[in-house]
Amino acid sequence: MPAQALIEMIEAAFCGVTLGNGPSIRETSVIDHYGTDTERQQARALDTTSRWQDVTSELIESHIGIFSFGNRESHRFYLPALMTYAIRNWRHSESLAVDFTIYALDRCDGGWSLLNEAQVSTVIAFLDYMSTGTKCDTVAAQSALAKWRLRKG
């Protein structure tokens, strides 16, 4: 699948997804550094909670702990932004965000239980695309792809 078609698939499958009560991307960095509740609230106030499309590449590159310190809601909200980032940047980015997205998806567990059927199909298409790359962890992408295909049935 061509990159642009995959990005359009991501946009369609995750259209309307909001953050809900999940930690925001900056908030996960505060959690990682044992910040206070006040610091978490201040960090969250800086982030979008309604449109994952507004999450910038710079924000993704500087806050890569979303899958370590977020929850199911934050995973579902930030996943499309991270997949889109990976598709657009895997060839030239030095950020760990591309591989960390693949590693998070390789843990095909209950952390992804909020995804609907269209979103699961999109994850599979993304992993299939990334498994053919050369500047990302293709072995992890292939492992994750096999797990997601089994999950879908």
PDB file of N, CA and C in Angstrom, residues 67 79 82-83 86 90 96-108 112 123 126-127 129-131 133 135-145 147-148:
ATOM      1  N   PHE A  67       3.725   5.366  25.324  1.00  0.00           N
ATOM      2  CA  PHE A  67       3.300   3.971  25.464  1.00  0.00           C
ATOM      3  C   PHE A  67       3.759   3.356  26.785  1.00  0.00           C
ATOM      4  N   LEU A  79      -1.797   6.779  19.003  1.00  0.00           N
ATOM      5  CA  LEU A  79      -1.348   5.802  18.010  1.00  0.00           C
ATOM      6  C   LEU A  79      -1.452   6.312  16.576  1.00  0.00           C
ATOM      7  N   LEU A  82       1.333   8.768  15.905  1.00  0.00           N
ATOM      8  CA  LEU A  82       2.640   8.116  15.848  1.00  0.00           C
ATOM      9  C   LEU A  82       2.801   7.271  14.589  1.00  0.00           C
ATOM     10  N   MET A  83       1.743   6.586  14.175  1.00  0.00           N
ATOM     11  CA  MET A  83       1.837   5.814  12.930  1.00  0.00           C
ATOM     12  C   MET A  83       2.051   6.742  11.742  1.00  0.00           C
ATOM     13  N   ALA A  86       5.559   7.951  11.791  1.00  0.00           N
ATOM     14  CA  ALA A  86       6.476   6.894  11.352  1.00  0.00           C
ATOM     15  C   ALA A  86       6.480   6.755   9.831  1.00  0.00           C
ATOM     16  N   TRP A  90      10.252   7.608   8.766  1.00  0.00           N
ATOM     17  CA  TRP A  90      11.113   6.484   9.114  1.00  0.00           C
ATOM     18  C   TRP A  90      12.399   6.440   8.296  1.00  0.00           C
ATOM     19  N   LEU A  96      13.642   7.877  18.219  1.00  0.00           N
ATOM     20  CA  LEU A  96      13.245   6.523  18.598  1.00  0.00           C
ATOM     21  C   LEU A  96      11.740   6.301  18.483  1.00  0.00           C
ATOM     22  N   ALA A  97      11.000   7.346  18.154  1.00  0.00           N
ATOM     23  CA  ALA A  97       9.544   7.251  18.112  1.00  0.00           C
ATOM     24  C   ALA A  97       9.064   6.199  17.119  1.00  0.00           C
ATOM     25  N   VAL A  98       9.750   6.042  16.001  1.00  0.00           N
ATOM     26  CA  VAL A  98       9.331   5.058  14.996  1.00  0.00           C
ATOM     27  C   VAL A  98       9.426   3.654  15.580  1.00  0.00           C
ATOM     28  N   ASP A  99      10.592   3.289  16.081  1.00  0.00           N
ATOM     29  CA  ASP A  99      10.763   1.949  16.643  1.00  0.00           C
ATOM     30  C   ASP A  99       9.930   1.749  17.903  1.00  0.00           C
ATOM     31  N   PHE A 100       9.807   2.773  18.749  1.00  0.00           N
ATOM     32  CA  PHE A 100       9.009   2.626  19.961  1.00  0.00           C
ATOM     33  C   PHE A 100       7.537   2.357  19.636  1.00  0.00           C
ATOM     34  N   THR A 101       7.050   2.914  18.535  1.00  0.00           N
ATOM     35  CA  THR A 101       5.675   2.632  18.113  1.00  0.00           C
ATOM     36  C   THR A 101       5.549   1.167  17.732  1.00  0.00           C
ATOM     37  N   ILE A 102       6.521   0.668  16.986  1.00  0.00           N
ATOM     38  CA  ILE A 102       6.512  -0.748  16.593  1.00  0.00           C
ATOM     39  C   ILE A 102       6.608  -1.632  17.832  1.00  0.00           C
ATOM     40  N   TYR A 103       7.497  -1.305  18.765  1.00  0.00           N
ATOM     41  CA  TYR A 103       7.654  -2.115  19.977  1.00  0.00           C
ATOM     42  C   TYR A 103       6.363  -2.139  20.797  1.00  0.00           C
ATOM     43  N   ALA A 104       5.697  -0.996  20.887  1.00  0.00           N
ATOM     44  CA  ALA A 104       4.441  -0.942  21.627  1.00  0.00           C
ATOM     45  C   ALA A 104       3.399  -1.845  20.978  1.00  0.00           C
ATOM     46  N   LEU A 105       3.371  -1.858  19.655  1.00  0.00           N
ATOM     47  CA  LEU A 105       2.412  -2.704  18.947  1.00  0.00           C
ATOM     48  C   LEU A 105       2.797  -4.184  19.016  1.00  0.00           C
ATOM     49  N   ASP A 106       4.066  -4.454  19.247  1.00  0.00           N
ATOM     50  CA  ASP A 106       4.504  -5.849  19.391  1.00  0.00           C
ATOM     51  C   ASP A 106       3.963  -6.452  20.689  1.00  0.00           C
ATOM     52  N   ARG A 107       3.606  -5.594  21.633  1.00  0.00           N
ATOM     53  CA  ARG A 107       2.929  -6.055  22.854  1.00  0.00           C
ATOM     54  C   ARG A 107       1.429  -6.066  22.560  1.00  0.00           C
ATOM     55  N   CYS A 108       0.999  -6.973  21.783  1.00  0.00           N
ATOM     56  CA  CYS A 108      -0.405  -7.066  21.344  1.00  0.00           C
ATOM     57  C   CYS A 108      -1.233  -7.623  22.501  1.00  0.00           C
ATOM     58  N   TRP A 112      -4.542  -2.551  24.063  1.00  0.00           N
ATOM     59  CA  TRP A 112      -5.118  -2.118  22.789  1.00  0.00           C
ATOM     60  C   TRP A 112      -6.589  -2.508  22.668  1.00  0.00           C
ATOM     61  N   VAL A 123      -3.895  -0.941  11.924  1.00  0.00           N
ATOM     62  CA  VAL A 123      -2.636  -1.313  12.584  1.00  0.00           C
ATOM     63  C   VAL A 123      -1.937  -2.409  11.775  1.00  0.00           C
ATOM     64  N   PHE A 126      -0.409  -0.867   8.736  1.00  0.00           N
ATOM     65  CA  PHE A 126       0.766  -0.095   9.132  1.00  0.00           C
ATOM     66  C   PHE A 126       1.960  -1.018   9.378  1.00  0.00           C
ATOM     67  N   LEU A 127       1.756  -2.077  10.130  1.00  0.00           N
ATOM     68  CA  LEU A 127       2.853  -3.004  10.435  1.00  0.00           C
ATOM     69  C   LEU A 127       3.349  -3.707   9.182  1.00  0.00           C
ATOM     70  N   TYR A 129       3.368  -2.380   6.220  1.00  0.00           N
ATOM     71  CA  TYR A 129       4.169  -1.340   5.565  1.00  0.00           C
ATOM     72  C   TYR A 129       5.538  -1.207   6.225  1.00  0.00           C
ATOM     73  N   MET A 130       5.571  -1.157   7.549  1.00  0.00           N
ATOM     74  CA  MET A 130       6.827  -0.963   8.270  1.00  0.00           C
ATOM     75  C   MET A 130       7.722  -2.203   8.225  1.00  0.00           C
ATOM     76  N   SER A 131       7.145  -3.364   8.030  1.00  0.00           N
ATOM     77  CA  SER A 131       7.945  -4.589   8.023  1.00  0.00           C
ATOM     78  C   SER A 131       8.811  -4.706   6.779  1.00  0.00           C
ATOM     79  N   GLY A 133      10.479  -1.963   5.661  1.00  0.00           N
ATOM     80  CA  GLY A 133      11.439  -0.863   5.755  1.00  0.00           C
ATOM     81  C   GLY A 133      12.849  -1.373   5.978  1.00  0.00           C
ATOM     82  N   LYS A 135      15.146   1.066   7.646  1.00  0.00           N
ATOM     83  CA  LYS A 135      15.726   1.927   8.674  1.00  0.00           C
ATOM     84  C   LYS A 135      14.865   1.949   9.939  1.00  0.00           C
ATOM     85  N   CYS A 136      14.150   0.850  10.134  1.00  0.00           N
ATOM     86  CA  CYS A 136      13.394   0.671  11.367  1.00  0.00           C
ATOM     87  C   CYS A 136      13.576  -0.790  11.762  1.00  0.00           C
ATOM     88  N   ASP A 137      13.060  -1.160  12.908  1.00  0.00           N
ATOM     89  CA  ASP A 137      13.216  -2.531  13.378  1.00  0.00           C
ATOM     90  C   ASP A 137      12.202  -3.420  12.658  1.00  0.00           C
ATOM     91  N   THR A 138      12.596  -3.911  11.498  1.00  0.00           N
ATOM     92  CA  THR A 138      11.688  -4.729  10.690  1.00  0.00           C
ATOM     93  C   THR A 138      11.391  -6.074  11.351  1.00  0.00           C
ATOM     94  N   VAL A 139      12.329  -6.593  12.114  1.00  0.00           N
ATOM     95  CA  VAL A 139      12.085  -7.860  12.805  1.00  0.00           C
ATOM     96  C   VAL A 139      10.943  -7.686  13.814  1.00  0.00           C
ATOM     97  N   ALA A 140      10.987  -6.605  14.586  1.00  0.00           N
ATOM     98  CA  ALA A 140       9.905  -6.330  15.541  1.00  0.00           C
ATOM     99  C   ALA A 140       8.597  -6.057  14.804  1.00  0.00           C
ATOM    100  N   ALA A 141       8.672  -5.352  13.683  1.00  0.00           N
ATOM    101  CA  ALA A 141       7.458  -5.076  12.897  1.00  0.00           C
ATOM    102  C   ALA A 141       6.847  -6.376  12.383  1.00  0.00           C
ATOM    103  N   GLN A 142       7.663  -7.299  11.915  1.00  0.00           N
ATOM    104  CA  GLN A 142       7.164  -8.587  11.427  1.00  0.00           C
ATOM    105  C   GLN A 142       6.570  -9.417  12.567  1.00  0.00           C
ATOM    106  N   SER A 143       7.217  -9.376  13.730  1.00  0.00           N
ATOM    107  CA  SER A 143       6.696 -10.076  14.904  1.00  0.00           C
ATOM    108  C   SER A 143       5.341  -9.504  15.306  1.00  0.00           C
ATOM    109  N   ALA A 144       5.263  -8.181  15.372  1.00  0.00           N
ATOM    110  CA  ALA A 144       4.008  -7.528  15.739  1.00  0.00           C
ATOM    111  C   ALA A 144       2.925  -7.824  14.710  1.00  0.00           C
ATOM    112  N   LEU A 145       3.292  -7.791  13.443  1.00  0.00           N
ATOM    113  CA  LEU A 145       2.334  -8.065  12.373  1.00  0.00           C
ATOM    114  C   LEU A 145       1.723  -9.454  12.541  1.00  0.00           C
ATOM    115  N   LYS A 147       1.397 -11.182  15.289  1.00  0.00           N
ATOM    116  CA  LYS A 147       0.532 -11.176  16.468  1.00  0.00           C
ATOM    117  C   LYS A 147      -0.805 -10.508  16.180  1.00  0.00           C
ATOM    118  N   TRP A 148      -0.777  -9.379  15.473  1.00  0.00           N
ATOM    119  CA  TRP A 148      -2.013  -8.658  15.171  1.00  0.00           C
ATOM    120  C   TRP A 148      -2.883  -9.445  14.187  1.00  0.00           C
TER     121      TRP A 148
END
